[in-house]
Short mmCIF file of C-alpha atoms in Angstrom, two decimals:
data_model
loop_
_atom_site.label_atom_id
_atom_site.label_comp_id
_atom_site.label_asym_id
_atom_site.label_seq_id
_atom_site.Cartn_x
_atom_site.Cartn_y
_atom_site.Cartn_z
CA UNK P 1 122.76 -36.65 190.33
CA UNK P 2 122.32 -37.73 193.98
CA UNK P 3 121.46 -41.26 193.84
CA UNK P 4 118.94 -42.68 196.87
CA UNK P 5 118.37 -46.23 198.15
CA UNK P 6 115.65 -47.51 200.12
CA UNK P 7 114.98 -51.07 201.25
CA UNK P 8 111.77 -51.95 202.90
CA UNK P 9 112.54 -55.62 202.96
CA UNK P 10 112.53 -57.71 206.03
CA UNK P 11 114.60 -56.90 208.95
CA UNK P 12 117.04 -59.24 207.99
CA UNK P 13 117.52 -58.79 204.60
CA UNK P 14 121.25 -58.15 203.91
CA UNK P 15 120.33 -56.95 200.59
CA UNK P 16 120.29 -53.14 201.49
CA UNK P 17 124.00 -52.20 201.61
CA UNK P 18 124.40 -53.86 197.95
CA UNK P 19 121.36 -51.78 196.90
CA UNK P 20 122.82 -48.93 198.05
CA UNK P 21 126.00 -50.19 196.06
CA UNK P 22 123.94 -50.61 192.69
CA UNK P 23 122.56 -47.48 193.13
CA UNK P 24 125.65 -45.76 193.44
CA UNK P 25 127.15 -47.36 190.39
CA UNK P 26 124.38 -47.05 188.22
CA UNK P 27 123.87 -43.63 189.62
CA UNK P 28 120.18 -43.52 189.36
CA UNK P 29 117.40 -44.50 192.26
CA UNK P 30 116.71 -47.71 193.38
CA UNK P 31 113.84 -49.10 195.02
CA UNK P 32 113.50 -52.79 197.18
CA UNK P 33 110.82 -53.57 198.86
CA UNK P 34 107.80 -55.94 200.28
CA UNK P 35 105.48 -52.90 200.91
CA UNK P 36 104.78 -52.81 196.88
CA UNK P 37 101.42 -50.62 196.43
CA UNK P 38 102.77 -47.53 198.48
CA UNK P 39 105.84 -48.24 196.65
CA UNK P 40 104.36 -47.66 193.71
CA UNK P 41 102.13 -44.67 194.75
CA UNK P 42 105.71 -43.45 195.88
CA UNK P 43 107.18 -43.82 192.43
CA UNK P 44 104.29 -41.98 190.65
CA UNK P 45 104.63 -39.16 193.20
CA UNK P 46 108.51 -38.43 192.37
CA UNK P 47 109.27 -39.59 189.26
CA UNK P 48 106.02 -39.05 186.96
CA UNK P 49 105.45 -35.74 185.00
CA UNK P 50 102.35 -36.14 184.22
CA UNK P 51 100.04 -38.95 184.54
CA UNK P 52 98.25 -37.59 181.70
CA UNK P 53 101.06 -37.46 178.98
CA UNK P 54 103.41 -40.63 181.02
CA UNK P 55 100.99 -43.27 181.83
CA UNK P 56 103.36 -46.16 182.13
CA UNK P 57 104.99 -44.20 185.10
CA UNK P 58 101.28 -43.85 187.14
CA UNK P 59 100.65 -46.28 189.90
CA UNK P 60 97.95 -48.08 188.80
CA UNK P 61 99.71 -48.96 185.07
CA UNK P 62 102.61 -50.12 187.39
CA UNK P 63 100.59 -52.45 190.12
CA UNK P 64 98.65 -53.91 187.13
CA UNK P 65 102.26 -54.52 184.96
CA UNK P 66 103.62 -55.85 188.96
CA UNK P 67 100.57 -58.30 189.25
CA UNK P 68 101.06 -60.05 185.58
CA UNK P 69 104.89 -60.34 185.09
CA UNK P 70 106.67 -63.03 185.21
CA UNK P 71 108.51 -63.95 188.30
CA UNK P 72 112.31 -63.86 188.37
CA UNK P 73 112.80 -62.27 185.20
CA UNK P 74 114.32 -58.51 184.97
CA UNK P 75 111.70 -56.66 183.00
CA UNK P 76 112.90 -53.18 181.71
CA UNK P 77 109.85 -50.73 181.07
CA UNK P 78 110.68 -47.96 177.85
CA UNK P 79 107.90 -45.10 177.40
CA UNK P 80 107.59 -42.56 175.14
CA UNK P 81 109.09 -39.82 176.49
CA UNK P 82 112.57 -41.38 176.29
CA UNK P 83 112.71 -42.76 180.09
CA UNK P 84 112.74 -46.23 181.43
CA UNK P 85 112.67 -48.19 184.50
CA UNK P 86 113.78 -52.11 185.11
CA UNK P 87 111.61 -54.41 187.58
CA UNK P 88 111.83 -57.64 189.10
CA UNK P 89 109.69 -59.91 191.27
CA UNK P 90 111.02 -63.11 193.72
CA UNK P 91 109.82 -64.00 196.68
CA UNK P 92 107.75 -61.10 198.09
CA UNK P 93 109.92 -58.78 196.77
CA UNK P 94 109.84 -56.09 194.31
CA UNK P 95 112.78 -54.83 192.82
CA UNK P 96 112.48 -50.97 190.92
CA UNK P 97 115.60 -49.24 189.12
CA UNK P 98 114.91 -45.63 187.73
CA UNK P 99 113.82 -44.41 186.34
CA UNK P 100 116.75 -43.74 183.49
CA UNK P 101 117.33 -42.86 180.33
CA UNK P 102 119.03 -44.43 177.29
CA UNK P 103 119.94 -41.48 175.36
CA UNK P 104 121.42 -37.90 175.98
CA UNK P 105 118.76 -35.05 175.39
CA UNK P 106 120.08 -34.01 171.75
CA UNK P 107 118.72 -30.88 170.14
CA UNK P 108 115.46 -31.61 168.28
CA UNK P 109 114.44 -34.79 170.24
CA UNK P 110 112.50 -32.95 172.87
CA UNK P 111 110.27 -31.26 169.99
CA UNK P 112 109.75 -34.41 168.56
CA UNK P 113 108.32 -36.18 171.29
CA UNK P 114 105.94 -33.61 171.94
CA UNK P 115 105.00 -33.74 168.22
CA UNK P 116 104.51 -37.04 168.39
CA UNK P 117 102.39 -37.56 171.19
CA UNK P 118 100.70 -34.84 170.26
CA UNK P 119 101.64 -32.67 174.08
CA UNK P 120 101.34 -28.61 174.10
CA UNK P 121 104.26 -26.94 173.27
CA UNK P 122 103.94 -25.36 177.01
CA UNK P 123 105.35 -28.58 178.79
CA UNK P 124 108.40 -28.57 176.50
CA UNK P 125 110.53 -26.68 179.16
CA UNK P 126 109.38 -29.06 182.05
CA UNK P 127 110.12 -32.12 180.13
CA UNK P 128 113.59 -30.73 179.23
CA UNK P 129 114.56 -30.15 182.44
CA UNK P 130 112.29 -33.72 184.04
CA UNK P 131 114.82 -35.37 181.22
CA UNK P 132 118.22 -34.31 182.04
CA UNK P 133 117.38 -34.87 186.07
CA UNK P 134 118.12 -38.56 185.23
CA UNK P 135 121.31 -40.19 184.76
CA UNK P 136 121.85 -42.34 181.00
CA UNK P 137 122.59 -45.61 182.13
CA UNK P 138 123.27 -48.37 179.24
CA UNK P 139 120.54 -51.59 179.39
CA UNK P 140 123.26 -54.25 180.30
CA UNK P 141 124.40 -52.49 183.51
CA UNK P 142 121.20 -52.18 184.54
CA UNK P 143 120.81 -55.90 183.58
CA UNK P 144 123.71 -56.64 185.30
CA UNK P 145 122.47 -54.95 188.33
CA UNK P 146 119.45 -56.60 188.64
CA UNK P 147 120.29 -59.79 188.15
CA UNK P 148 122.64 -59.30 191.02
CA UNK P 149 120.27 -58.17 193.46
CA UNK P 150 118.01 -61.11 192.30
CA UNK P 151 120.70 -63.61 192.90
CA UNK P 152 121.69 -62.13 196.05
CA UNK P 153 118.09 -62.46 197.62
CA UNK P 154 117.65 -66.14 197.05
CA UNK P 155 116.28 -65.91 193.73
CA UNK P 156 117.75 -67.60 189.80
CA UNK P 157 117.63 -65.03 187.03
CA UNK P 158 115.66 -67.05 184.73
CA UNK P 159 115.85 -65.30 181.61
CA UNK P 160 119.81 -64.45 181.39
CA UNK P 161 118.68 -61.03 179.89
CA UNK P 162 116.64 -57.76 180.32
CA UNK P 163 112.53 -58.57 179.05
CA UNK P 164 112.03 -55.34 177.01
CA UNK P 165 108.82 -53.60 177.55
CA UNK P 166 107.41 -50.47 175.00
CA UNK P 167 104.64 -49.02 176.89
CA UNK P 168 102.03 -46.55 175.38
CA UNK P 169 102.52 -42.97 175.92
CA UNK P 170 99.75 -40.66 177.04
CA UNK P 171 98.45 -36.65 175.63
CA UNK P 172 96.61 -34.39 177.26
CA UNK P 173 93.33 -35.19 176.80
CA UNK P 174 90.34 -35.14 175.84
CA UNK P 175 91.86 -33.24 172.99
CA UNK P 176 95.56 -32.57 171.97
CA UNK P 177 97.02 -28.98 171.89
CA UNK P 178 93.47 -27.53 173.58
CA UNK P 179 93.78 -23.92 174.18
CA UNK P 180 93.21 -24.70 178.13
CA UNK P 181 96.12 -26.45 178.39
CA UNK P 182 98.02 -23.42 177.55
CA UNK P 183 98.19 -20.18 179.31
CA UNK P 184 97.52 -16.89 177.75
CA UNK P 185 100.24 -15.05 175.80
CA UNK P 186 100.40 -12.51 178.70
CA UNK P 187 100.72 -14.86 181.55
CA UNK P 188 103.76 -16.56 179.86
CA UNK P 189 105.38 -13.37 180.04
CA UNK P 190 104.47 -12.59 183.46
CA UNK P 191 106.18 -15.51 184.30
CA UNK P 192 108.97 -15.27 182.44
CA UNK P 193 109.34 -11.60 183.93
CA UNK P 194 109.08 -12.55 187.54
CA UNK P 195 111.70 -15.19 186.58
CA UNK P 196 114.19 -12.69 185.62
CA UNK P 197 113.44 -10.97 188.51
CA UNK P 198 114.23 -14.04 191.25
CA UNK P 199 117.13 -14.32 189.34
CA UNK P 200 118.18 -10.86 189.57
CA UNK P 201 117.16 -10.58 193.12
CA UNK P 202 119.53 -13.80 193.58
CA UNK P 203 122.87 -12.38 191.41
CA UNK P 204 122.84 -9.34 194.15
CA UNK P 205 121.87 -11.57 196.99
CA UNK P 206 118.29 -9.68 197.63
CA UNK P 207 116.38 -12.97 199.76
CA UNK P 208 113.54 -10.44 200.49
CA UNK P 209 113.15 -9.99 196.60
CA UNK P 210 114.00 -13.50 195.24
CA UNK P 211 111.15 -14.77 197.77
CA UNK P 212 108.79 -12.28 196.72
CA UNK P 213 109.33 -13.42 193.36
CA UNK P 214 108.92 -16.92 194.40
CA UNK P 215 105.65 -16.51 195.55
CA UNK P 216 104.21 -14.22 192.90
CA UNK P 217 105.30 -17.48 190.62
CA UNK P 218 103.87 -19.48 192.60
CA UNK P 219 100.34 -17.92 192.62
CA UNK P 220 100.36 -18.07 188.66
CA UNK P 221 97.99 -20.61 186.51
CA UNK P 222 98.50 -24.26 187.43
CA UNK P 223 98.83 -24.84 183.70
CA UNK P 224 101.73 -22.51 183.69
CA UNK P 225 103.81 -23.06 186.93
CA UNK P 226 106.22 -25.68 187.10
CA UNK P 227 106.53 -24.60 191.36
CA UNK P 228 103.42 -27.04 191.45
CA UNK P 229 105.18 -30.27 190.43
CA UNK P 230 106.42 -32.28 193.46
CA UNK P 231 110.28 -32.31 193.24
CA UNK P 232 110.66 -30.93 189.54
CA UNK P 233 109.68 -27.19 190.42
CA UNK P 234 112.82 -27.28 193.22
CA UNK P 235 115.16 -28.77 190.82
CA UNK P 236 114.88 -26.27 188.39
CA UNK P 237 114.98 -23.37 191.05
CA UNK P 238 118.18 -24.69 192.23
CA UNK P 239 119.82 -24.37 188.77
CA UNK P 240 118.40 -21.23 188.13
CA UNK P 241 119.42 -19.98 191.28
CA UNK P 242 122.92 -21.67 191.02
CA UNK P 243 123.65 -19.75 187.63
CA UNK P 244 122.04 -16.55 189.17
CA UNK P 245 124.67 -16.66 192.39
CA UNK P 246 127.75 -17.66 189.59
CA UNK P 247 126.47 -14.56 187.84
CA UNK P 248 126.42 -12.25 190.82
CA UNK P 249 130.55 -13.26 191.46
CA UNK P 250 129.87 -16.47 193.51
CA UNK P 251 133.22 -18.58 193.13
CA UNK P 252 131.97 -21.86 191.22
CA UNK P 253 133.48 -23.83 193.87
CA UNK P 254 130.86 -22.28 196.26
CA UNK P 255 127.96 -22.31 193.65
CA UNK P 256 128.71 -26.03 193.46
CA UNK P 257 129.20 -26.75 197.36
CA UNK P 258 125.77 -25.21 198.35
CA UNK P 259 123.78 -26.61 194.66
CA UNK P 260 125.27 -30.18 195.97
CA UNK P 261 123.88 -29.78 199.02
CA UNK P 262 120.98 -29.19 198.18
CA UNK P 263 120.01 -31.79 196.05
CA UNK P 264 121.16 -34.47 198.76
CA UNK P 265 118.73 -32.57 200.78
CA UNK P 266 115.88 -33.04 198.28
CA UNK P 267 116.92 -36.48 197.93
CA UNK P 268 116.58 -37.34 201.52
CA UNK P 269 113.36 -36.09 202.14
CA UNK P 270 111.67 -38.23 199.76
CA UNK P 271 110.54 -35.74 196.92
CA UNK P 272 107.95 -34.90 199.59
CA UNK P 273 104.64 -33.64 197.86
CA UNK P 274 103.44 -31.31 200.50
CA UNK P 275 102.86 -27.63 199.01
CA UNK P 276 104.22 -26.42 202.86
CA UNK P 277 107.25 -28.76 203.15
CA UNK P 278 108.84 -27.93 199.67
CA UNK P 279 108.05 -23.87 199.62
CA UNK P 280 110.34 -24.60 203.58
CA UNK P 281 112.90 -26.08 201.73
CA UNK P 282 113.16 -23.50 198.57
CA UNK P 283 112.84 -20.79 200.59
CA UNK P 284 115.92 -22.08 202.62
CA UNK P 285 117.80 -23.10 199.60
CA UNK P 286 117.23 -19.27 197.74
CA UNK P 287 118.16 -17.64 201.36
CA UNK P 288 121.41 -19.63 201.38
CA UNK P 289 122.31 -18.52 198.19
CA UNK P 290 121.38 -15.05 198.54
CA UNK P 291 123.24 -14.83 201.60
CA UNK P 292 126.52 -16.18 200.32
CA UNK P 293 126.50 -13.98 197.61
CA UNK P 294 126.18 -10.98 199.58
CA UNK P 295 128.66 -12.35 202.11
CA UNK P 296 130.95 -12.63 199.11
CA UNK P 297 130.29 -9.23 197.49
CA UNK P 298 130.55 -7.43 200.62
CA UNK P 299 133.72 -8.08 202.16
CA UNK P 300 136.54 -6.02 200.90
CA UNK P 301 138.80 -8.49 200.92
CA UNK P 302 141.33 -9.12 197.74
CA UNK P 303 139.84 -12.16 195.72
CA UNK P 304 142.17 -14.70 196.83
CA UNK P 305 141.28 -14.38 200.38
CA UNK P 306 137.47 -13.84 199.87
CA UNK P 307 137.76 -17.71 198.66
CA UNK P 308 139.61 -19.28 201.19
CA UNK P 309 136.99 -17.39 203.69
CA UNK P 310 134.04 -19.29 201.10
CA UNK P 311 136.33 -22.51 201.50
CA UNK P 312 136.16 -22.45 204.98
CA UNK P 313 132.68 -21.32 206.07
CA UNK P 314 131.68 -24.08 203.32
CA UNK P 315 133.69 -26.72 205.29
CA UNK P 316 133.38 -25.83 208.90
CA UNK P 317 132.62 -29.55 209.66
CA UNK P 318 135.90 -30.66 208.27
CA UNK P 319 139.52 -30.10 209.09
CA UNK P 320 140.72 -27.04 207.67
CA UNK P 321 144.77 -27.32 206.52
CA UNK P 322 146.50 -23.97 205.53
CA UNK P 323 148.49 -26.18 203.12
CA UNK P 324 145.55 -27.90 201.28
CA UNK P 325 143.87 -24.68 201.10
CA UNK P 326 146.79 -23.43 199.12
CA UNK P 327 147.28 -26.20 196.97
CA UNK P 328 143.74 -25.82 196.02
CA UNK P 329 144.16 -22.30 195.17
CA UNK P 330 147.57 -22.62 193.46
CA UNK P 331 150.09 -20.54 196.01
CA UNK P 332 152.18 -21.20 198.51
CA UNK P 333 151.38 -21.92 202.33
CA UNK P 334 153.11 -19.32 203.23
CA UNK P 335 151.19 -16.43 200.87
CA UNK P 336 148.53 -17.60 201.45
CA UNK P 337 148.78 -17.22 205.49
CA UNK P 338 150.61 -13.65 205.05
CA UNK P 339 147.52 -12.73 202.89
CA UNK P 340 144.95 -13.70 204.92
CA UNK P 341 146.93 -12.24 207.84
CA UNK P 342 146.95 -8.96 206.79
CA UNK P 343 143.86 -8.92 204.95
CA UNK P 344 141.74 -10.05 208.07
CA UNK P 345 144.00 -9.71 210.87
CA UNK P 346 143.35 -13.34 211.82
CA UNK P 347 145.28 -16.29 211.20
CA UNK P 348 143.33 -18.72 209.18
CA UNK P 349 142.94 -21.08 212.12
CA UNK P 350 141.47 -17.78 214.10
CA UNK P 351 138.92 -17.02 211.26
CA UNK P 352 137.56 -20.80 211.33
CA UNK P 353 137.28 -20.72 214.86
CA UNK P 354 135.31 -17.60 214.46
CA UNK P 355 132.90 -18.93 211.79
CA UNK P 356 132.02 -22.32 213.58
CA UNK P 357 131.05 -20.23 216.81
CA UNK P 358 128.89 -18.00 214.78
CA UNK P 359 127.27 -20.92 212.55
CA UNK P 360 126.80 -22.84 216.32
CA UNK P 361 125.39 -19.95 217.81
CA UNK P 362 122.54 -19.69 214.86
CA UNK P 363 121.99 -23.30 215.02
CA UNK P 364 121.76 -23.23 218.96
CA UNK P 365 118.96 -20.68 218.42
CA UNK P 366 117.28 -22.04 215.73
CA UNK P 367 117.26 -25.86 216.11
CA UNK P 368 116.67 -28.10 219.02
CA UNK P 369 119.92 -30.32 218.24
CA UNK P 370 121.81 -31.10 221.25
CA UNK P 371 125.47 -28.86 222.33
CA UNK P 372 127.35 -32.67 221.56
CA UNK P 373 125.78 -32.62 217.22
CA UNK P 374 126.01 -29.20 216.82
CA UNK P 375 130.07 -29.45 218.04
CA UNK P 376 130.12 -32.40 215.59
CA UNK P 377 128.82 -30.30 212.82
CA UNK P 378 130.84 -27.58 213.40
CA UNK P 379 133.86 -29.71 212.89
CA UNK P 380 134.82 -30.26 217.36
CA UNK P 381 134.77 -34.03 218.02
CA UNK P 382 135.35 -33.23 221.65
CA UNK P 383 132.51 -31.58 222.94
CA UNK P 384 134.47 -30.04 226.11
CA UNK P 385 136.93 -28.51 223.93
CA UNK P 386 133.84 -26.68 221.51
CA UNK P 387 132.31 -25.32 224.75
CA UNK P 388 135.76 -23.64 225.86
CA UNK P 389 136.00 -22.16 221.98
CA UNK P 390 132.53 -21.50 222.28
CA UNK P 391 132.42 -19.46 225.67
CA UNK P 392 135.92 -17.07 224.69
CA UNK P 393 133.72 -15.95 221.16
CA UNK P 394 130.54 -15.43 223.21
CA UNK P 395 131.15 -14.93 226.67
CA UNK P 396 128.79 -17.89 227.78
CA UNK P 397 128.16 -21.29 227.37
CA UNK P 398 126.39 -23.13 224.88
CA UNK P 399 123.68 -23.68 227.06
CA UNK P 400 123.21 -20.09 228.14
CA UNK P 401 123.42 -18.77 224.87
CA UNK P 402 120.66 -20.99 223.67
CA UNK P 403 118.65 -20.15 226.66
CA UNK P 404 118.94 -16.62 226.19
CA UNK P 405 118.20 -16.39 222.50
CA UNK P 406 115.32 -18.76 222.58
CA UNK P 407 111.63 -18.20 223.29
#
């Protein structure tokens, strides 16, 4: 999992960067801040699954637990549904970690949770995957971690250990396992039909047909469709289309590159709740797959030289070394290059040029990002030098090109 870190503390807090470092050790999200009410909202919005069934994870539980705990004192928060978060107050700061989990999902516990708190059979598959999207992290790190932050910022752990909290868990009221909260036998399968068919539509690289299917899903019974929970309904599009692109002959390497992506992508734009923003994203995500798969399937290239061409177009930013390449792939320098050769009739230093003046022409006409990133991101540092690589693939500048394949 992609772990995020955001400090809203004062301008001169220092405490960021060793935020940043928690987070990345404990691998889960961590939150510091002054701002604490649209903190909080914040939370709720990416990390709840339901206010109705996970009440301990709703704003308004959390601002009232925020107002009454003791200061200085790492509280950890452990709800029902097997997740848990650890707070801390000093100063006019709030400190959030998670949320986490304690415990691997092992067959059986998922069932029993829902049995227990009395929840609809029909969230089971959200809650399986809302579970595993979080990283098990023992108590004492996160302890550790707090306590750390806390003594960093001025303040004196005053406890010496984590202040466990069991909240209350929620159901889906006003009665539990109410017909309305489940959909109809024969919208189930519709959805589990047009499922199959995004994922078909993905293993041969159809975009047209995995988006249709995306938004036939998406018009289905609130109840029903997971595409209406902020952040969750991406997440488990990604790994279905990420075993759907493996199926269709994707190299895992590749599956992995663009999945990875991906999620930092999601991460970074704040599990946004907007309906318009996330369909943007998904329906880049699906096209990217789609289209490396039929990039992949289509060239006739032998197998060994269709994935150095997937290493390379999924590296164009980085420095591109025949001998690494072949290392990777378990041959010799020297095969490899007569392979590719006479495969492609390029060198491989010919192909890469190639590919980062096609993926900077499509970004010249599609973005607004100046000639100088776009070189960057296509792996030039010198900006001169991209614009001379540039004009022998395309006959023009940068700047022309954009200008004549822009509105």
């Amino acid at each position: 999992m992609t772990t995020t870190s955001h400090a809203h503390a004062h301008p001169q807090d220092a405490l960021e960067p060793i935020a940043a470092a928690v987070a990345e050790v404990l691998s889960c999200p961590i939150e510091l801040t002054t701002d604490i009410a649209p903190a909080l909202e914040a939370f709720e919005s990416a990390h709840c699954l339901d206010p109705r069934i996970q009440p301990a994870f709703t704003a308004s539980v959390l601002r009232g637990f925020v107002r009454d705990m003791d200061r200085q004192v790492v509280h950890e928060i452990r709800e029902p549904l097997g997740m848990a978060i650890a707070l801390v107050r000093w100063d006019d700061r709030l400190l959030v970690i998670g949320p986490y989990t304690h415990e691997p999902m092992h067959p059986g516990v998922a069932e029993e949770a829902m049995s227990r708190l009395g929840i609809p059979s029909a969230h089971l598959p959200i809650y399986r995957h809302y579970r595993t999207r979080y990283a098990i992290v023992d108590a004492e790190y996160v302890y550790r971690g707090a306590a750390s932050l806390l003594r960093a910022g001025g303040g004196e752990d005053a406890l010496g250990s984590l202040r466990e909290v069991e909240a209350e868990g929620g159901t889906i009221a006003p009665g539990v396992g109410e017909a309305l909260q489940s959909a109809a036998f024969s919208v189930i399968e519709e959805r589990y039909r047009l499922e199959r068919e995004f994922m078909d539509a993905v293993e041969e690289g159809s975009s047209e047909r995995a988006l249709s299917a995306l938004q036939r899903m998406g018009r289905m019974p609130q109840t029903i469709s997971y595409l209406n929970t902020p952040f969750l309904g991406t997440t488990i599009l990604r790994i279905m289309a990420r075993v759907a692109a493996q199926r269709g002959g994707l190299p895992p390497v590749t599956v992995d590159a663009i999945s990875q992506e991906y999620a930092q992508r999601l991460h970074r734009i704040g599990h946004s709740s907007d309906p318009k923003r996330s369909a943007s994203f998904t329906a880049q995500m699906v096209t990217e797959f789609c289209r490396y798969v039929r990039r992949h399937n289509q060239r006739e290239y032998p197998p060994l030289v269709r994935r150095v061409a997937d290493e390379i177009d999924l590296h164009l930013s980085s420095h591109v070394s025949t001998t690494e390449l072949a290392d990777r792939l378990g041959v010799s320098a020297s095969t490899l290059a007569r392979r590719f050769k006479s495969a492609t009739g390029m060198t491989i230093v010919a192909y890469t040029a190639q590919q980062r003046a096609e993926r900077a022409a499509r970004l010249l006409a599609t973005t607004t990002q100046s000639v100088r990133d776009i070189a960057l991101f296509v792996g030039y540092d010198d900006a001169n030098y991209f614009v001379k690589v540039f004009r022998e693939a395309h006959g023009m500048t940068p700047t022309a090109y954009r200008e004549a394949h822009t509105a």
